[in-house]
Short mmCIF file of C-alpha atoms in Angstrom, two decimals:
data_model
loop_
_atom_site.label_atom_id
_atom_site.label_comp_id
_atom_site.label_asym_id
_atom_site.label_seq_id
_atom_site.Cartn_x
_atom_site.Cartn_y
_atom_site.Cartn_z
CA MET K 275 -17.83 18.05 -11.57
CA THR K 276 -14.35 16.55 -11.89
CA THR K 277 -14.47 15.32 -8.28
CA LEU K 278 -17.94 13.86 -8.77
CA THR K 279 -17.00 12.10 -12.01
CA THR K 280 -13.83 10.73 -10.44
CA SER K 281 -15.91 9.35 -7.56
CA PHE K 282 -18.20 7.47 -9.94
CA GLU K 283 -15.25 6.05 -11.84
CA ALA K 284 -13.48 4.97 -8.64
CA LEU K 285 -15.71 1.89 -8.50
CA CYS K 286 -13.96 0.70 -11.63
CA VAL K 287 -10.38 1.02 -10.38
CA ASN K 288 -8.60 -2.29 -11.06
CA GLU K 289 -11.84 -3.54 -12.61
CA PRO K 290 -11.44 -2.75 -16.34
CA GLU K 291 -14.58 -4.71 -17.21
CA LEU K 292 -16.69 -2.32 -15.12
CA ALA K 293 -14.90 0.71 -16.56
CA LYS K 294 -15.62 -0.50 -20.09
CA LEU K 295 -19.26 -1.12 -19.18
CA ARG K 296 -19.61 2.39 -17.74
CA GLU K 297 -18.27 3.99 -20.90
CA SER K 298 -20.58 1.84 -23.03
CA VAL K 299 -23.61 3.04 -21.07
CA ARG K 300 -22.50 6.65 -21.39
CA GLU K 301 -22.09 6.29 -25.14
CA PHE K 302 -25.53 4.69 -25.45
CA LEU K 303 -27.18 7.47 -23.42
CA ARG K 304 -25.48 10.24 -25.38
CA ALA K 305 -26.59 8.75 -28.68
CA ASP K 306 -30.10 7.88 -27.49
CA ARG K 307 -30.73 11.34 -26.06
CA ASP K 308 -29.49 13.01 -29.25
CA GLU K 309 -31.79 10.86 -31.38
CA PHE K 310 -34.94 10.73 -29.24
CA GLY K 311 -34.72 14.03 -27.38
CA TRP K 312 -35.56 13.05 -23.81
CA SER K 313 -34.51 15.49 -21.08
CA PRO K 314 -32.76 14.67 -17.79
CA ALA K 315 -35.28 14.41 -14.97
CA VAL K 316 -35.30 14.39 -11.18
CA ASP K 317 -36.66 11.11 -9.81
CA SER K 318 -36.60 9.58 -13.28
CA TRP K 319 -37.00 6.06 -11.88
CA LEU K 320 -40.49 7.02 -10.67
CA GLY K 321 -41.80 9.45 -13.27
CA GLY K 322 -39.79 8.66 -16.38
CA TRP K 323 -42.16 6.06 -17.85
CA ASP K 324 -41.01 5.47 -21.44
CA PRO K 325 -41.57 1.90 -22.70
CA GLU K 326 -39.72 2.62 -25.95
CA PHE K 327 -36.63 3.73 -24.03
CA SER K 328 -36.78 0.62 -21.83
CA ALA K 329 -37.01 -1.56 -24.94
CA ARG K 330 -34.02 0.21 -26.53
CA LEU K 331 -32.08 -0.19 -23.30
CA GLY K 332 -32.94 -3.90 -23.26
CA ASP K 333 -31.91 -4.31 -26.88
CA ALA K 334 -28.57 -2.65 -26.03
CA GLY K 335 -27.98 -5.23 -23.27
CA PHE K 336 -28.36 -2.91 -20.26
CA VAL K 337 -31.39 -4.55 -18.61
CA GLY K 338 -31.38 -7.92 -16.85
CA LEU K 339 -27.65 -7.88 -16.19
CA THR K 340 -27.92 -10.21 -13.17
CA ILE K 341 -30.40 -12.57 -14.87
CA PRO K 342 -28.69 -15.78 -16.06
CA GLN K 343 -28.19 -16.22 -19.79
CA SER K 344 -30.42 -19.29 -19.74
CA TYR K 345 -33.33 -16.94 -18.95
CA GLY K 346 -32.41 -14.30 -21.51
CA GLY K 347 -30.20 -12.18 -19.28
CA HIS K 348 -26.48 -11.51 -19.20
CA GLY K 349 -25.30 -13.55 -16.20
CA LEU K 350 -23.32 -10.68 -14.66
CA GLY K 351 -23.03 -9.48 -11.07
CA HIS K 352 -24.62 -6.83 -8.85
CA LEU K 353 -21.70 -4.46 -9.39
CA HIS K 354 -22.27 -4.56 -13.16
CA ARG K 355 -25.89 -3.63 -12.59
CA TYR K 356 -24.83 -0.94 -10.12
CA VAL K 357 -22.63 0.74 -12.73
CA VAL K 358 -25.45 0.76 -15.28
CA THR K 359 -28.16 2.03 -12.92
CA GLU K 360 -25.83 4.71 -11.58
CA GLU K 361 -25.21 6.12 -15.06
CA LEU K 362 -28.93 5.99 -15.88
CA LEU K 363 -29.85 7.93 -12.75
CA VAL K 364 -27.05 10.49 -12.96
CA GLN K 365 -28.22 11.36 -16.47
CA GLY K 366 -31.90 11.33 -15.44
CA ALA K 367 -32.87 8.80 -18.10
CA PRO K 368 -36.56 7.71 -18.37
CA VAL K 369 -36.21 4.27 -16.77
CA ALA K 370 -39.44 3.89 -14.78
CA ALA K 371 -41.19 1.35 -17.02
CA HIS K 372 -38.77 -1.54 -16.46
CA TRP K 373 -37.28 -0.38 -13.15
CA THR K 374 -39.20 -2.37 -10.56
CA ALA K 375 -39.23 -5.59 -12.57
CA ASP K 376 -35.47 -5.46 -13.11
CA ARG K 377 -34.54 -4.24 -9.62
CA GLN K 378 -36.88 -6.22 -7.43
CA VAL K 379 -38.97 -8.82 -9.22
CA ALA K 380 -36.13 -10.51 -11.15
CA PRO K 381 -34.00 -11.28 -8.04
CA GLY K 382 -37.15 -12.53 -6.30
CA LEU K 383 -37.97 -14.85 -9.18
CA LEU K 384 -34.44 -16.24 -9.20
CA THR K 385 -34.58 -16.92 -5.47
CA TYR K 386 -38.20 -17.90 -4.83
CA GLY K 387 -39.99 -18.26 -8.17
CA SER K 388 -41.01 -21.50 -9.83
CA GLU K 389 -39.24 -22.65 -12.96
CA GLU K 390 -42.37 -21.94 -14.97
CA GLN K 391 -42.49 -18.37 -13.63
CA ARG K 392 -38.82 -17.84 -14.45
CA GLN K 393 -39.22 -19.12 -17.99
CA ARG K 394 -42.33 -17.01 -18.49
CA LEU K 395 -41.20 -13.68 -17.03
CA LEU K 396 -37.43 -13.34 -16.88
CA PRO K 397 -36.80 -13.14 -20.66
CA ARG K 398 -39.37 -10.33 -20.91
CA ILE K 399 -37.77 -8.49 -17.98
CA ALA K 400 -34.31 -8.81 -19.53
CA ALA K 401 -35.69 -7.43 -22.80
CA GLY K 402 -36.99 -4.33 -21.00
CA ARG K 403 -40.52 -5.20 -22.04
CA PHE K 404 -42.15 -6.36 -18.81
CA TYR K 405 -43.46 -3.88 -16.24
CA SER K 406 -44.34 -4.76 -12.67
CA SER K 407 -45.73 -2.90 -9.69
CA ILE K 408 -45.51 -3.88 -6.05
CA GLY K 409 -48.63 -4.19 -3.87
CA MET K 410 -47.42 -3.87 -0.28
CA SER K 411 -48.73 -0.71 1.44
CA GLU K 412 -52.35 -0.31 2.51
CA HIS K 413 -54.30 2.55 4.08
CA GLY K 414 -53.68 1.08 7.51
CA ALA K 415 -50.36 -0.56 6.77
CA GLY K 416 -47.58 1.60 5.43
CA SER K 417 -44.16 0.98 6.89
CA ASP K 418 -45.76 -1.47 9.36
CA LEU K 419 -46.47 -4.14 6.77
CA ALA K 420 -47.38 -6.63 9.49
CA ALA K 421 -50.70 -4.75 9.67
CA VAL K 422 -51.61 -5.76 6.09
CA GLU K 423 -55.25 -6.89 5.89
CA SER K 424 -55.50 -8.08 2.28
CA ARG K 425 -56.36 -11.77 2.35
CA ALA K 426 -56.14 -14.75 0.04
CA THR K 427 -58.37 -17.75 0.68
CA GLN K 428 -57.62 -21.12 -0.89
CA THR K 429 -60.08 -22.40 -3.45
CA GLU K 430 -60.05 -25.08 -6.14
CA GLY K 431 -56.96 -24.60 -8.31
CA GLY K 432 -55.82 -21.42 -6.63
CA TRP K 433 -56.71 -18.53 -4.31
CA LEU K 434 -59.31 -15.79 -4.01
CA LEU K 435 -57.63 -12.47 -3.23
CA SER K 436 -59.42 -9.51 -1.63
CA GLY K 437 -58.15 -6.21 -0.27
CA THR K 438 -56.85 -2.79 -1.23
CA LYS K 439 -53.30 -1.57 -1.85
CA VAL K 440 -52.28 2.08 -2.06
CA TRP K 441 -49.31 4.11 -3.37
CA THR K 442 -48.88 1.37 -5.96
CA SER K 443 -46.42 3.00 -8.37
CA GLY K 444 -47.09 2.42 -12.06
CA ALA K 445 -49.91 -0.10 -11.59
CA HIS K 446 -52.02 1.67 -14.25
CA LEU K 447 -49.29 0.94 -16.81
CA ALA K 448 -47.88 -2.33 -15.50
CA HIS K 449 -48.48 -5.92 -16.55
CA GLN K 450 -48.74 -7.28 -13.01
CA VAL K 451 -48.87 -6.44 -9.32
CA VAL K 452 -46.84 -8.50 -6.83
CA VAL K 453 -49.25 -8.65 -3.89
CA LEU K 454 -48.51 -9.35 -0.23
CA ALA K 455 -51.55 -10.87 1.49
CA ARG K 456 -52.51 -12.89 4.52
CA THR K 457 -53.13 -16.56 3.89
CA SER K 458 -53.72 -17.55 7.51
CA PRO K 459 -55.29 -15.74 10.47
CA ALA K 460 -53.26 -13.07 12.25
CA ASP K 461 -51.41 -14.28 15.35
CA PRO K 462 -50.72 -11.49 17.91
CA GLU K 463 -47.72 -13.44 19.16
CA ARG K 464 -46.23 -13.85 15.67
CA ARG K 465 -47.22 -10.72 13.72
CA HIS K 466 -44.98 -11.53 10.75
CA ALA K 467 -46.31 -15.04 10.20
CA GLY K 468 -49.02 -16.11 7.78
CA PHE K 469 -48.19 -13.91 4.76
CA SER K 470 -47.75 -15.00 1.15
CA GLN K 471 -47.05 -13.32 -2.19
CA PHE K 472 -48.95 -13.57 -5.45
CA LEU K 473 -48.28 -12.51 -9.06
CA VAL K 474 -51.52 -10.86 -10.15
CA PRO K 475 -52.09 -9.73 -13.77
CA CYS K 476 -53.40 -6.16 -13.84
CA GLU K 477 -56.11 -7.12 -16.34
CA ALA K 478 -57.46 -9.95 -14.16
CA ASP K 479 -61.19 -9.94 -13.37
CA GLY K 480 -61.85 -8.14 -10.09
CA VAL K 481 -58.81 -5.85 -10.23
CA ARG K 482 -59.72 -2.15 -10.09
CA ILE K 483 -57.01 0.50 -10.47
CA GLU K 484 -57.76 4.11 -9.53
CA PRO K 485 -55.30 7.02 -9.76
CA VAL K 486 -53.72 8.87 -6.85
CA VAL K 487 -52.81 12.14 -8.56
CA LEU K 488 -50.13 14.58 -7.37
CA MET K 489 -50.87 18.30 -6.94
CA SER K 490 -49.09 18.89 -10.25
CA GLY K 491 -51.50 16.56 -12.02
CA GLU K 492 -48.87 13.86 -12.44
CA HIS K 493 -50.11 10.29 -12.13
CA HIS K 494 -47.55 7.86 -10.72
CA PHE K 495 -49.43 6.28 -7.80
CA ASN K 496 -52.58 4.21 -7.59
CA GLU K 497 -55.08 2.61 -5.28
CA VAL K 498 -55.57 -0.98 -6.39
CA THR K 499 -58.58 -2.97 -5.17
CA PHE K 500 -58.82 -6.75 -5.47
CA ASP K 501 -62.38 -8.06 -5.28
CA GLU K 502 -62.35 -11.85 -5.01
CA VAL K 503 -59.66 -12.03 -7.69
CA PHE K 504 -58.84 -15.60 -8.68
CA VAL K 505 -55.09 -16.28 -8.63
CA SER K 506 -54.03 -19.68 -9.87
CA ASP K 507 -51.59 -21.87 -7.96
CA ALA K 508 -49.10 -21.21 -10.79
CA ASP K 509 -49.04 -17.54 -9.74
CA VAL K 510 -48.22 -18.14 -6.08
CA PHE K 511 -44.86 -16.40 -5.66
CA GLY K 512 -42.59 -18.51 -3.48
CA LYS K 513 -44.03 -20.64 -0.70
CA ILE K 514 -47.30 -20.08 1.08
CA GLY K 515 -46.50 -18.62 4.50
CA ASP K 516 -43.04 -17.35 3.54
CA GLY K 517 -44.20 -13.95 2.34
CA TRP K 518 -42.64 -11.92 5.13
CA HIS K 519 -39.20 -13.44 4.66
CA GLN K 520 -39.43 -12.90 0.90
CA VAL K 521 -40.55 -9.28 1.20
CA THR K 522 -37.79 -8.30 3.62
CA SER K 523 -35.25 -9.90 1.31
CA GLU K 524 -36.63 -8.00 -1.70
CA LEU K 525 -36.58 -4.73 0.25
CA SER K 526 -32.79 -4.96 0.51
CA PHE K 527 -32.67 -4.44 -3.26
CA GLU K 528 -35.27 -1.67 -3.11
CA ARG K 529 -33.72 0.26 -0.24
CA SER K 530 -30.00 0.05 -0.96
CA GLY K 531 -29.75 0.93 -4.63
CA SER K 532 -28.29 4.07 -6.10
CA GLU K 533 -31.81 5.46 -6.61
CA ARG K 534 -31.83 6.17 -2.87
CA ILE K 535 -29.03 8.70 -3.23
CA LEU K 536 -29.17 9.83 -6.88
CA SER K 537 -32.81 10.87 -7.44
CA THR K 538 -31.71 14.53 -7.38
CA ALA K 539 -28.28 14.01 -9.00
CA PRO K 540 -29.31 15.50 -12.39
CA LEU K 541 -30.39 18.67 -10.56
CA ILE K 542 -27.17 18.86 -8.52
CA ILE K 543 -24.95 18.30 -11.55
CA ALA K 544 -26.82 20.84 -13.68
CA ALA K 545 -26.60 23.41 -10.87
CA ILE K 546 -22.85 22.87 -10.45
CA ARG K 547 -22.36 23.39 -14.18
CA VAL K 548 -24.29 26.67 -14.10
CA LEU K 549 -22.60 27.94 -10.96
CA GLY K 550 -19.13 27.09 -12.28
CA CYS K 551 -19.64 28.63 -15.70
CA GLY K 552 -17.25 31.51 -16.32
CA ARG K 553 -16.47 32.54 -12.77
CA ALA K 554 -15.01 31.25 -9.53
CA PRO K 555 -17.66 30.58 -6.86
CA ASP K 556 -17.66 32.60 -3.66
CA ASP K 557 -16.71 30.92 -0.40
CA ARG K 558 -20.29 30.16 0.65
CA THR K 559 -21.18 28.63 -2.72
CA ALA K 560 -17.97 26.59 -2.79
CA ALA K 561 -18.63 25.31 0.75
CA ASP K 562 -22.23 24.31 -0.04
CA ILE K 563 -21.23 22.54 -3.25
CA GLY K 564 -18.35 20.82 -1.45
CA ASP K 565 -20.72 19.61 1.26
CA LEU K 566 -23.18 18.20 -1.30
CA VAL K 567 -20.46 16.40 -3.23
CA ALA K 568 -18.74 15.05 -0.10
CA ARG K 569 -22.01 13.67 1.27
CA LEU K 570 -22.88 12.13 -2.09
CA ILE K 571 -19.48 10.45 -2.36
CA SER K 572 -19.75 9.05 1.19
CA LEU K 573 -23.27 7.74 0.64
CA ARG K 574 -22.22 6.16 -2.62
CA GLN K 575 -19.45 4.23 -0.88
CA LEU K 576 -21.98 2.91 1.63
CA SER K 577 -24.37 1.93 -1.16
CA ILE K 578 -21.58 0.16 -3.05
CA SER K 579 -20.70 -1.82 0.08
CA VAL K 580 -24.25 -3.17 0.12
CA ALA K 581 -23.99 -4.07 -3.58
CA ARG K 582 -20.80 -5.98 -2.82
CA THR K 583 -22.49 -7.82 0.07
CA LEU K 584 -25.41 -8.80 -2.19
CA ALA K 585 -22.94 -9.87 -4.88
CA ASP K 586 -21.36 -12.20 -2.34
CA GLY K 587 -24.75 -13.63 -1.38
CA GLY K 588 -24.80 -11.96 2.04
CA ASP K 589 -27.64 -10.46 4.09
CA ALA K 590 -27.63 -6.67 3.75
CA ALA K 591 -31.02 -5.78 5.24
CA ASN K 592 -29.56 -3.65 8.04
CA GLN K 593 -27.08 -1.82 5.81
CA ALA K 594 -29.79 -1.31 3.17
CA ALA K 595 -32.04 0.38 5.76
CA LEU K 596 -29.16 2.68 6.67
CA VAL K 597 -28.53 3.60 3.02
CA LYS K 598 -32.20 4.40 2.56
CA ASP K 599 -32.36 6.55 5.70
CA LEU K 600 -29.21 8.58 5.05
CA GLY K 601 -29.58 8.68 1.28
CA THR K 602 -33.15 9.92 1.11
CA ARG K 603 -32.49 12.57 3.76
CA PHE K 604 -29.64 13.78 1.55
CA GLU K 605 -31.93 13.85 -1.48
CA GLU K 606 -34.55 15.80 0.46
CA GLU K 607 -32.06 18.37 1.78
CA SER K 608 -30.25 18.75 -1.55
CA VAL K 609 -33.32 20.35 -3.17
CA GLY K 610 -33.33 23.23 -0.71
CA VAL K 611 -29.55 23.68 -0.92
CA VAL K 612 -29.64 23.89 -4.71
CA ALA K 613 -32.57 26.32 -4.61
CA ASP K 614 -30.60 28.65 -2.31
CA LEU K 615 -27.51 28.40 -4.50
CA LEU K 616 -29.45 29.29 -7.62
CA ASP K 617 -31.32 32.18 -6.03
CA GLN K 618 -28.92 34.78 -7.45
CA THR K 619 -28.36 33.20 -10.88
CA ALA K 620 -30.07 33.98 -14.16
CA HIS K 621 -33.19 31.97 -15.02
CA ASN K 622 -32.40 28.64 -16.62
CA PRO K 623 -35.48 26.79 -17.98
CA GLU K 624 -34.04 23.28 -17.60
CA LEU K 625 -32.86 23.93 -14.05
CA ALA K 626 -36.19 25.54 -13.16
CA ARG K 627 -38.03 22.46 -14.46
CA MET K 628 -35.87 20.06 -12.45
CA LEU K 629 -36.01 22.22 -9.33
CA ALA K 630 -39.81 22.34 -9.47
CA ALA K 631 -39.90 18.55 -9.79
CA GLY K 632 -37.47 18.27 -6.88
CA PHE K 633 -39.73 20.32 -4.60
CA LEU K 634 -42.78 18.34 -5.70
CA HIS K 635 -41.16 14.96 -5.07
CA LYS K 636 -39.20 16.00 -1.97
CA PRO K 637 -41.79 14.78 0.60
CA MET K 638 -41.81 11.32 -1.00
CA PHE K 639 -38.08 10.64 -0.73
CA THR K 640 -38.14 9.65 2.95
CA LEU K 641 -41.52 7.88 2.79
CA ARG K 642 -41.32 5.33 -0.02
CA GLY K 643 -39.67 2.01 0.68
CA GLY K 644 -40.48 2.36 4.38
CA THR K 645 -40.43 5.61 6.36
CA ASN K 646 -37.05 6.64 7.74
CA GLU K 647 -38.37 6.59 11.30
CA VAL K 648 -39.24 2.89 11.00
CA LEU K 649 -35.96 2.13 9.24
CA ARG K 650 -33.99 3.64 12.11
CA GLY K 651 -35.69 1.07 14.30
CA VAL K 652 -34.58 -1.64 11.87
CA VAL K 653 -31.00 -0.37 12.09
CA ALA K 654 -31.14 -0.19 15.88
CA ARG K 655 -32.49 -3.72 16.13
CA GLY K 656 -29.77 -4.95 13.77
CA MET K 657 -27.18 -3.36 16.02
CA GLY K 658 -28.68 -5.03 19.10
CA LEU K 659 -29.88 -1.73 20.57
CA ARG K 660 -33.55 -2.69 20.87
#
């Protein structure tokens, strides 16, 4: 645990402002957990939907860190946000309600949104009180988003949107869906052309949201159908025809964040605490724990490098794909490693709960945000190998 904690704090060396911020987040989480009784969870950024927690986090100043003060945010950098999100994930806090809006929608609004959209949405995001889902994947278009068939046709004062999105996380609880749709006919020679994005209120006429339920009965995902939904010109997100460029830019934030390496961190940390309690680990246990920690530290350094690139305004699409590939494979493998390590230990209800969640969510780690197989192609293309 000492090595792992030191690794997290290393980001703050010679950066006292970040160190102070990290300690402030830790103090907030300790106090909030004591008062409200939430438990650390695996994959808390997907399943930990707690609007009250998100509002408290916003009131404490830990949401919307990169949003300018003029829009209700804090005007800080990507590294400040990285420190906060890292602490939230390591402690398995219930962050799902505000997560997508803060991580993905806010940067998109700042880069591509209209001034009216920024004024309308960014203050609510920074307050931790606006929830957004992302409508990209379809039944025939998962990682290959160029195969998207949802269409928007121009009409008086706006667009008529039709199509179906699937695996739409949190849509049943969100205020809006950010939808990628075709706005011009498909061109076989230019597969990525002709897409646009739209901000669609979940309560709009013609929107139907149906659950996609996990085997455990948990409801995180949805199938969302748009039946001639009217979307006003004011809710066009960015420029018509620029949707592909916008989406790939947004995916850098989705794929490179600490959630791609820390979804199972609460489980790993809890297991290390149990295994190290009162006795020295045997050689095999020590080696397995050392391997987990070493891989986590290395992946974290790669993820931080992407955060620094984004902070400098650079393009990190290739590095983000690499973080997502390596990080989610680590998350997937860590569940089995921890299960083996705990096989000979006494039953621990909290660990058993997190381990069960880890096994349930394990297949999703390498799928969401683009399958790892496709992302390896992105990395290869970025390296000039294909």
